[in-house]
Amino acid sequence: MKRILSKLYVQVLIAVILGAIVGVLVPDTAASLKPLGDAFIKLIKMLLAPVIFLTVVSGIARMESMKELGRVGFRALLYFEVVSTLALVVGLIVVDVFKPGAGMNIDVATLDTSSLATYTAAVKHDSFMDFVMNIIPDTIVDAFAKGNVLQILLFSILLGVALAQVGPRGKVFVDALDSLMQGMFRIVNMVMRLAPIGAFGAIAFTIGKYGFGSLFSLGKLMACVYLTCALFVIFVLGPICRYSGFSLWKFLRFIKEELFTVLGTSSSESVLPQMISKMEKAGVSKPVAGMIIPSGLTFNPDGQAIYYTIAAIFIAQATNTPLTLTDQLIVLAVLMFTSKGSAGVTGSGFIILAATLASLGTIPVAGMVLLLGVDRFMSEARAITNTIGNGVGTMAIAKWVGALDTAKMHRALNGEPEPVAQPQPVEKAPSSSTGLRPALGSVSQG
């Protein structure tokens, strides 16, 4: 029993249950526990910038061919666009079949939109070029100060490429970055021991503030979101896993600690450092894991994409806003671009949805008031789906570009220990170095 309770995912699960109980029994007290969850998220976000920077720079600096970097980036973007669009389509099909908003007959004029002010104030109508320009930081320090993932990723890639071109002269610096990275992951391990406290506070706050009553009033909408997420994971990500040579079930078991942490915190960003480490343990090369996991937060938000289509069409159904098939396809097309603005943070989906509806003009933004009470309850499904999709995508892309050690992958997913490396006799060592450096497909442990 003691051995089971020592496992982090078990502790997080217990904390989630206790948080829900506290939220039901003493809602006022539970609502005041929000700082516990916020503090844990802030600790994780504190580590994101250095972990991404160190992982990407040290990984790319040891790559043999810079052409591989461009090949990985192009295929990753292609994969992200295709899979996230599939998520949008699946969401659209489910909401059209089950029609969770039909029959509510909500009059938009009667809705109190004052509670939307916080979200609509954050809405930005950026063009595609604005999005591209925002990837380039004003200064390097600014990118790290604001914790902008894409800006940090851009600088890290450029520095990694530069160090790779420098060659042996940069080896001392790269080795120092490797050592610092090991220290950062030790800090991540320390912070993760606080995950049960963070999960307890976050769940207690959600239940205490919004209550289970809001769950029942919009239960059909929530059921659609959870059902669609499950269908997407099984019937879209499942075949991708099989094609990539591994079992979806084994992969879910492999990242169960991360999934339970996401369940408690409602944020896929809360496990980003651990996911990078887990992907390396599963045989993904360091530069690929360091690039795909952070960029997937923005470009591969599968759970968010599902939520966007269901929520948008739900509002139209609830407010009796007529939508033709052409209108729905336009919604889908717009979401293909606006969904890429998600960043893995709790609440970001609501802001992006507000921006999308405002740009469309056909579905009333005021209808989003209907979602306020249950948005937090649906964020768990979104965040968990985002995390699974990002992990599966990383494995699939690594397999696609030849950067996956399949033997190591099977050992990790089967729970087998790593083989102990036998030391080579000194007398048999070659007298001269071949000068080869690890290729992209090899796994560097730093």
Coordinates of C-alpha atoms in Angstrom, one line a residue:
M1 CA 0.0 0.0 0.0
K2 CA 2.8 2.4 0.9
R3 CA 4.5 1.7 -2.4
I4 CA 1.3 2.6 -4.3
L5 CA 0.7 5.8 -2.3
S6 CA 4.3 6.9 -3.1
K7 CA 3.5 7.1 -6.8
L8 CA 2.9 10.7 -7.9
Y9 CA -0.1 10.0 -10.1
V10 CA -1.8 8.2 -7.2
Q11 CA -1.2 11.2 -5.0
V12 CA -2.6 13.6 -7.6
L13 CA -5.7 11.4 -8.1
I14 CA -6.3 11.4 -4.4
A15 CA -5.8 15.2 -4.2
V16 CA -8.3 15.7 -7.1
I17 CA -11.0 13.6 -5.2
L18 CA -10.3 15.4 -1.9
G19 CA -10.5 18.8 -3.7
A20 CA -13.9 17.9 -5.2
I21 CA -15.2 16.8 -1.8
V22 CA -14.0 20.1 -0.2
G23 CA -15.6 22.0 -3.0
V24 CA -19.0 20.4 -2.4
L25 CA -18.9 20.5 1.4
V26 CA -17.4 23.9 2.0
P27 CA -17.6 25.9 -1.2
D28 CA -16.7 29.3 0.3
T29 CA -13.4 27.9 1.7
A30 CA -12.7 25.9 -1.4
A31 CA -13.1 29.0 -3.6
S32 CA -10.3 30.6 -1.6
L33 CA -7.9 27.8 -2.3
K34 CA -7.2 29.0 -5.9
P35 CA -3.7 30.3 -5.0
L36 CA -2.5 26.7 -4.4
G37 CA -3.2 25.8 -8.0
D38 CA -1.9 29.1 -9.3
A39 CA 1.3 28.8 -7.4
F40 CA 2.1 25.4 -8.8
I41 CA 1.4 26.6 -12.4
K42 CA 3.7 29.6 -11.8
L43 CA 6.5 27.4 -10.5
I44 CA 6.2 25.3 -13.7
K45 CA 6.1 28.4 -15.9
M46 CA 9.2 29.7 -14.1
L47 CA 11.0 26.7 -15.5
L48 CA 9.6 26.6 -19.0
A49 CA 12.0 29.2 -20.6
P50 CA 15.3 27.7 -19.4
V51 CA 14.2 24.1 -20.0
I52 CA 13.1 24.8 -23.6
F53 CA 16.2 26.9 -24.3
L54 CA 18.7 24.4 -22.9
T55 CA 17.0 21.3 -24.4
V56 CA 16.8 22.8 -27.9
V57 CA 20.2 24.5 -28.0
S58 CA 22.2 21.5 -26.7
G59 CA 20.2 19.1 -28.9
I60 CA 20.6 21.0 -32.2
A61 CA 24.3 21.9 -31.5
R62 CA 25.0 18.2 -31.6
M63 CA 23.1 17.5 -34.9
E64 CA 25.1 16.3 -37.8
S65 CA 23.2 17.9 -40.6
M66 CA 21.4 21.3 -40.5
K67 CA 19.2 20.1 -43.5
E68 CA 17.6 17.7 -41.1
L69 CA 16.4 20.6 -38.9
G70 CA 14.4 22.1 -41.8
R71 CA 13.1 18.7 -42.8
V72 CA 11.8 18.1 -39.2
G73 CA 10.3 21.6 -39.0
F74 CA 8.4 21.3 -42.3
R75 CA 7.0 17.8 -41.5
A76 CA 6.0 18.9 -38.0
L77 CA 4.0 21.8 -39.3
L78 CA 2.4 19.6 -41.9
Y79 CA 1.4 17.0 -39.3
F80 CA 0.1 19.7 -36.9
E81 CA -2.1 21.3 -39.5
V82 CA -3.6 18.0 -40.7
V83 CA -4.3 16.5 -37.3
S84 CA -5.7 19.7 -35.7
T85 CA -7.9 20.1 -38.7
L86 CA -9.2 16.5 -38.2
A87 CA -10.0 17.5 -34.6
L88 CA -12.0 20.4 -35.8
V89 CA -13.9 18.2 -38.3
V90 CA -14.6 15.5 -35.6
G91 CA -16.0 18.2 -33.3
L92 CA -18.2 19.6 -36.0
I93 CA -19.6 16.2 -36.8
V94 CA -20.4 15.3 -33.2
V95 CA -22.1 18.7 -32.4
D96 CA -24.2 18.4 -35.6
V97 CA -25.3 14.9 -34.7
F98 CA -26.2 15.4 -31.0
K99 CA -27.2 19.1 -31.2
P100 CA -26.6 19.9 -27.5
G101 CA -27.9 23.5 -27.9
A102 CA -31.2 22.6 -29.7
G103 CA -34.3 23.6 -27.9
M104 CA -32.7 26.0 -25.4
N105 CA -34.3 29.0 -27.3
I106 CA -32.1 31.6 -25.7
D107 CA -32.9 35.2 -26.5
V108 CA -29.5 37.0 -26.9
A109 CA -31.0 40.3 -25.9
T110 CA -31.7 38.9 -22.4
L111 CA -28.1 37.8 -21.7
D112 CA -26.0 39.7 -19.2
T113 CA -22.7 40.1 -21.0
S114 CA -20.9 42.0 -18.3
S115 CA -19.1 38.8 -17.2
L116 CA -17.5 38.5 -20.6
A117 CA -15.6 41.8 -20.3
T118 CA -12.4 40.1 -19.0
Y119 CA -12.3 37.8 -22.0
T120 CA -13.4 40.2 -24.8
A121 CA -10.9 42.8 -23.5
A122 CA -8.1 40.3 -24.3
V123 CA -9.3 39.6 -27.8
K124 CA -6.9 40.7 -30.5
H125 CA -7.7 40.7 -34.2
D126 CA -4.2 40.0 -35.5
S127 CA -3.5 39.2 -39.1
F128 CA -1.3 36.3 -40.1
M129 CA 1.6 38.6 -40.6
D130 CA 1.2 40.0 -37.1
F131 CA 1.3 36.5 -35.8
V132 CA 4.6 35.9 -37.7
M133 CA 6.1 39.2 -36.6
N134 CA 5.2 38.4 -33.0
I135 CA 7.4 35.3 -33.1
I136 CA 10.4 37.5 -33.4
P137 CA 11.2 39.1 -30.0
D138 CA 12.1 42.7 -29.5
T139 CA 15.1 41.6 -27.5
I140 CA 16.4 38.2 -26.3
V141 CA 15.8 39.2 -22.7
D142 CA 12.2 40.3 -23.5
A143 CA 11.4 36.8 -24.9
F144 CA 12.6 35.2 -21.7
A145 CA 11.1 37.8 -19.4
K146 CA 7.6 37.3 -21.0
G147 CA 8.0 33.5 -21.3
N148 CA 6.9 33.6 -24.9
V149 CA 7.4 30.0 -26.0
L150 CA 7.6 30.6 -29.7
Q151 CA 10.1 33.5 -29.3
I152 CA 12.3 31.4 -27.0
L153 CA 12.1 28.5 -29.5
L154 CA 13.2 30.7 -32.4
F155 CA 16.2 32.1 -30.5
S156 CA 17.2 28.6 -29.2
I157 CA 17.1 27.1 -32.7
L158 CA 19.3 30.0 -34.1
L159 CA 21.8 29.6 -31.3
G160 CA 21.9 25.8 -31.6
V161 CA 22.5 26.1 -35.4
A162 CA 25.3 28.6 -34.8
L163 CA 27.0 26.4 -32.2
A164 CA 26.8 23.5 -34.5
Q165 CA 28.5 25.5 -37.2
V166 CA 31.2 26.6 -34.7
G167 CA 32.2 23.0 -34.2
P168 CA 34.7 21.9 -31.6
R169 CA 35.2 25.5 -30.4
G170 CA 31.7 25.5 -29.0
K171 CA 31.9 22.1 -27.3
V172 CA 32.8 23.5 -23.9
F173 CA 29.8 25.8 -24.0
V174 CA 27.5 23.0 -25.1
D175 CA 28.7 20.7 -22.4
A176 CA 28.1 23.5 -19.8
L177 CA 24.5 23.8 -21.2
D178 CA 24.1 20.1 -20.8
S179 CA 25.1 20.2 -17.2
L180 CA 22.8 23.1 -16.5
M181 CA 20.0 21.3 -18.2
Q182 CA 20.4 18.3 -15.8
G183 CA 20.2 20.7 -12.9
M184 CA 17.0 22.3 -14.3
F185 CA 15.4 18.9 -14.7
R186 CA 16.2 18.1 -11.0
I187 CA 14.4 21.3 -10.1
V188 CA 11.4 20.1 -12.2
N189 CA 11.4 16.9 -10.3
M190 CA 11.3 18.9 -7.0
V191 CA 8.4 21.1 -8.2
M192 CA 6.5 18.1 -9.4
R193 CA 6.3 16.7 -5.9
L194 CA 4.0 19.7 -5.2
A195 CA 1.6 18.6 -8.0
P196 CA -0.9 17.0 -5.6
I197 CA -1.2 20.3 -3.6
G198 CA -1.7 22.3 -6.9
A199 CA -4.3 19.8 -8.1
F200 CA -6.2 19.9 -4.8
G201 CA -6.4 23.7 -4.8
A202 CA -7.4 24.0 -8.5
I203 CA -10.2 21.4 -8.3
A204 CA -11.5 22.7 -5.0
F205 CA -11.7 26.2 -6.4
T206 CA -13.5 25.1 -9.6
I207 CA -16.1 23.0 -7.7
G208 CA -16.4 25.6 -4.9
K209 CA -17.0 28.6 -7.2
Y210 CA -19.1 27.1 -10.0
G211 CA -20.7 24.1 -8.2
F212 CA -22.0 20.9 -9.7
G213 CA -25.3 22.6 -10.5
S214 CA -23.8 24.3 -13.6
L215 CA -22.6 20.8 -14.7
F216 CA -26.1 19.4 -14.8
S217 CA -27.6 22.5 -16.6
L218 CA -25.3 22.1 -19.5
G219 CA -24.5 18.4 -19.2
K220 CA -25.3 17.6 -22.8
L221 CA -22.7 20.1 -24.0
M222 CA -20.1 18.7 -21.6
A223 CA -20.9 15.2 -22.6
C224 CA -20.4 16.1 -26.3
V225 CA -16.9 17.6 -25.5
Y226 CA -15.7 14.6 -23.5
L227 CA -17.2 12.1 -26.0
T228 CA -15.5 13.9 -28.9
C229 CA -12.2 14.0 -27.2
A230 CA -12.4 10.3 -26.4
L231 CA -13.4 9.5 -30.0
F232 CA -10.5 11.6 -31.4
V233 CA -8.0 9.9 -29.2
I234 CA -9.2 6.4 -30.0
F235 CA -10.0 6.7 -33.7
V236 CA -7.5 9.4 -34.9
L237 CA -4.6 9.2 -32.6
G238 CA -4.9 5.4 -32.2
P239 CA -4.2 4.7 -35.9
I240 CA -1.4 7.2 -35.8
C241 CA 0.2 5.3 -32.9
R242 CA -0.2 1.9 -34.7
Y243 CA 1.3 3.3 -37.9
S244 CA 4.2 4.6 -35.9
G245 CA 4.8 1.2 -34.4
F246 CA 3.5 1.5 -30.8
S247 CA 0.3 1.0 -28.8
L248 CA -1.9 3.9 -27.8
W249 CA -2.8 2.2 -24.5
K250 CA 0.9 1.6 -23.6
F251 CA 1.7 5.2 -24.4
L252 CA -1.1 6.4 -22.2
R253 CA 0.2 4.2 -19.4
F254 CA 3.7 5.6 -20.0
I255 CA 2.5 9.2 -19.5
K256 CA -0.1 8.6 -16.8
E257 CA 1.6 10.8 -14.2
E258 CA 1.5 13.7 -16.6
L259 CA -2.1 13.1 -17.5
F260 CA -3.2 13.1 -13.8
T261 CA -1.3 16.3 -13.2
V262 CA -3.0 17.9 -16.2
L263 CA -6.4 16.6 -14.9
G264 CA -5.8 18.5 -11.7
T265 CA -4.3 21.7 -13.1
S266 CA -6.4 21.9 -16.3
S267 CA -3.2 23.0 -18.1
S268 CA -1.1 21.1 -20.6
E269 CA 1.7 23.6 -20.0
S270 CA 2.1 22.3 -16.5
V271 CA 3.7 19.1 -17.7
L272 CA 5.8 20.5 -20.6
P273 CA 9.2 19.9 -19.0
Q274 CA 8.3 16.4 -18.0
M275 CA 6.9 15.6 -21.5
I276 CA 10.2 16.6 -23.1
S277 CA 12.0 14.3 -20.7
K278 CA 9.5 11.4 -21.2
M279 CA 9.8 11.6 -25.0
E280 CA 13.6 11.3 -24.7
K281 CA 13.1 8.3 -22.5
A282 CA 10.8 6.8 -25.1
G283 CA 13.5 7.0 -27.8
V284 CA 12.9 10.4 -29.4
S285 CA 16.1 12.3 -30.1
K286 CA 16.8 15.3 -28.0
P287 CA 16.5 18.0 -30.6
V288 CA 13.2 16.6 -32.0
A289 CA 11.6 16.3 -28.5
G290 CA 12.9 19.8 -27.6
M291 CA 11.4 21.3 -30.8
I292 CA 8.1 19.4 -31.2
I293 CA 6.7 19.5 -27.6
P294 CA 7.0 23.3 -27.1
S295 CA 5.8 24.2 -30.6
G296 CA 3.0 21.7 -30.3
L297 CA 1.5 23.8 -27.5
T298 CA 0.6 26.5 -30.1
F299 CA 0.4 24.6 -33.4
N300 CA -1.2 21.3 -32.3
P301 CA -4.0 22.1 -29.8
D302 CA -6.2 19.1 -30.6
G303 CA -8.4 19.4 -27.5
Q304 CA -8.9 23.1 -28.0
A305 CA -9.8 22.6 -31.7
I306 CA -12.5 20.1 -30.6
Y307 CA -13.9 22.6 -28.1
Y308 CA -13.9 25.5 -30.5
T309 CA -16.2 23.8 -33.1
I310 CA -18.5 22.3 -30.5
A311 CA -18.8 25.6 -28.5
A312 CA -19.3 27.8 -31.6
I313 CA -22.1 25.6 -33.1
F314 CA -23.6 25.0 -29.6
I315 CA -24.1 28.8 -29.2
A316 CA -25.7 29.0 -32.7
Q317 CA -28.1 26.2 -31.8
A318 CA -28.9 27.6 -28.4
T319 CA -29.6 31.1 -29.7
N320 CA -31.5 29.8 -32.8
T321 CA -28.9 31.3 -35.1
P322 CA -29.4 29.6 -38.5
L323 CA -26.2 28.2 -40.1
T324 CA -26.0 26.6 -43.5
L325 CA -23.4 24.0 -44.4
T326 CA -21.5 26.8 -46.1
D327 CA -21.6 28.8 -42.9
Q328 CA -20.3 25.9 -40.8
L329 CA -17.5 25.3 -43.3
I330 CA -16.5 29.0 -43.0
V331 CA -16.4 28.6 -39.2
L332 CA -14.2 25.5 -39.7
A333 CA -11.9 27.4 -42.1
V334 CA -11.5 30.4 -39.7
L335 CA -10.8 28.0 -36.8
M336 CA -8.1 26.3 -38.7
F337 CA -6.1 29.5 -38.3
T338 CA -7.4 31.0 -35.0
S339 CA -6.9 27.7 -33.1
K340 CA -3.2 28.0 -33.6
G341 CA -3.2 30.9 -31.2
S342 CA -3.7 28.6 -28.2
A343 CA -0.8 28.3 -25.8
G344 CA -1.7 25.5 -23.4
V345 CA -2.8 27.9 -20.6
T346 CA -6.1 27.6 -18.7
G347 CA -8.6 30.1 -20.1
S348 CA -6.8 30.7 -23.4
G349 CA -9.4 28.7 -25.3
F350 CA -12.2 31.0 -24.2
I351 CA -10.3 34.1 -25.4
I352 CA -9.5 32.5 -28.8
L353 CA -13.2 31.5 -29.2
A354 CA -14.3 35.1 -28.5
A355 CA -11.9 36.3 -31.1
T356 CA -13.2 33.8 -33.6
L357 CA -16.9 34.6 -33.1
A358 CA -16.2 38.3 -33.2
S359 CA -14.3 37.9 -36.6
L360 CA -17.1 35.8 -38.1
G361 CA -20.0 38.1 -37.2
T362 CA -22.6 35.4 -37.7
I363 CA -22.7 33.7 -34.3
P364 CA -23.4 36.1 -31.4
V365 CA -20.4 36.6 -29.0
A366 CA -22.9 37.3 -26.2
G367 CA -23.9 33.6 -26.4
M368 CA -20.5 32.8 -24.7
V369 CA -22.2 33.7 -21.4
L370 CA -23.8 30.3 -21.6
L371 CA -20.4 28.6 -21.4
L372 CA -19.0 30.5 -18.5
G373 CA -20.3 28.2 -15.8
V374 CA -18.9 25.0 -17.4
D375 CA -15.9 26.2 -19.3
R376 CA -13.6 25.2 -16.4
F377 CA -15.1 21.8 -16.2
M378 CA -14.4 21.2 -20.0
S379 CA -10.9 22.5 -19.7
E380 CA -9.7 19.2 -18.3
A381 CA -10.8 17.3 -21.4
R382 CA -9.2 19.9 -23.6
A383 CA -5.9 19.9 -21.7
I384 CA -5.6 16.1 -21.5
T385 CA -6.4 15.7 -25.2
N386 CA -3.8 18.4 -26.0
T387 CA -1.2 16.6 -24.0
I388 CA -1.9 13.2 -25.5
G389 CA -2.0 14.7 -29.0
N390 CA 1.3 16.5 -28.5
G391 CA 3.0 13.4 -27.2
V392 CA 1.7 11.1 -30.0
G393 CA 2.6 13.8 -32.5
T394 CA 6.2 13.9 -31.2
M395 CA 6.6 10.2 -31.5
A396 CA 5.0 10.0 -34.9
I397 CA 7.1 12.9 -36.3
A398 CA 10.3 11.4 -34.8
K399 CA 9.4 8.1 -36.5
W400 CA 8.7 9.9 -39.8
V401 CA 12.1 11.7 -39.9
G402 CA 14.1 8.7 -38.6
A403 CA 14.7 10.2 -35.1
L404 CA 13.1 7.5 -33.0
D405 CA 15.1 4.7 -31.3
T406 CA 12.4 2.0 -31.6
A407 CA 14.3 -0.5 -29.3
K408 CA 14.4 2.2 -26.6
M409 CA 10.8 3.1 -27.3
H410 CA 9.6 -0.5 -26.8
R411 CA 11.6 -0.8 -23.6
A412 CA 10.1 2.4 -22.2
L413 CA 6.5 1.6 -23.1
N414 CA 6.8 -1.9 -21.8
G415 CA 8.3 -0.7 -18.5
E416 CA 11.5 -2.6 -19.1
P417 CA 14.8 -1.2 -17.6
E418 CA 17.5 0.2 -19.7
P419 CA 20.3 -2.3 -20.5
V420 CA 23.5 -1.6 -18.6
A421 CA 26.3 -0.5 -21.0
Q422 CA 29.3 -2.8 -20.9
P423 CA 32.6 -0.8 -20.7
Q424 CA 34.8 -1.3 -23.7
P425 CA 38.4 -2.6 -23.1
V426 CA 40.9 0.1 -23.5
E427 CA 43.2 -2.0 -25.7
K428 CA 40.4 -2.5 -28.2
A429 CA 39.7 1.2 -28.6
P430 CA 40.5 2.5 -32.1
S431 CA 43.7 4.5 -32.3
S432 CA 42.1 7.4 -34.2
S433 CA 38.8 9.1 -34.0
T434 CA 36.4 8.7 -36.9
G435 CA 35.2 12.3 -36.3
L436 CA 31.5 11.3 -36.5
R437 CA 29.0 13.1 -34.5
P438 CA 25.6 11.8 -33.5
A439 CA 23.1 12.0 -36.3
L440 CA 19.6 13.2 -35.8
G441 CA 18.2 9.8 -35.3
S442 CA 20.5 8.9 -32.4
V443 CA 19.5 9.7 -28.9
S444 CA 21.8 12.0 -27.0
Q445 CA 21.5 12.0 -23.2
G446 CA 23.7 15.0 -22.6

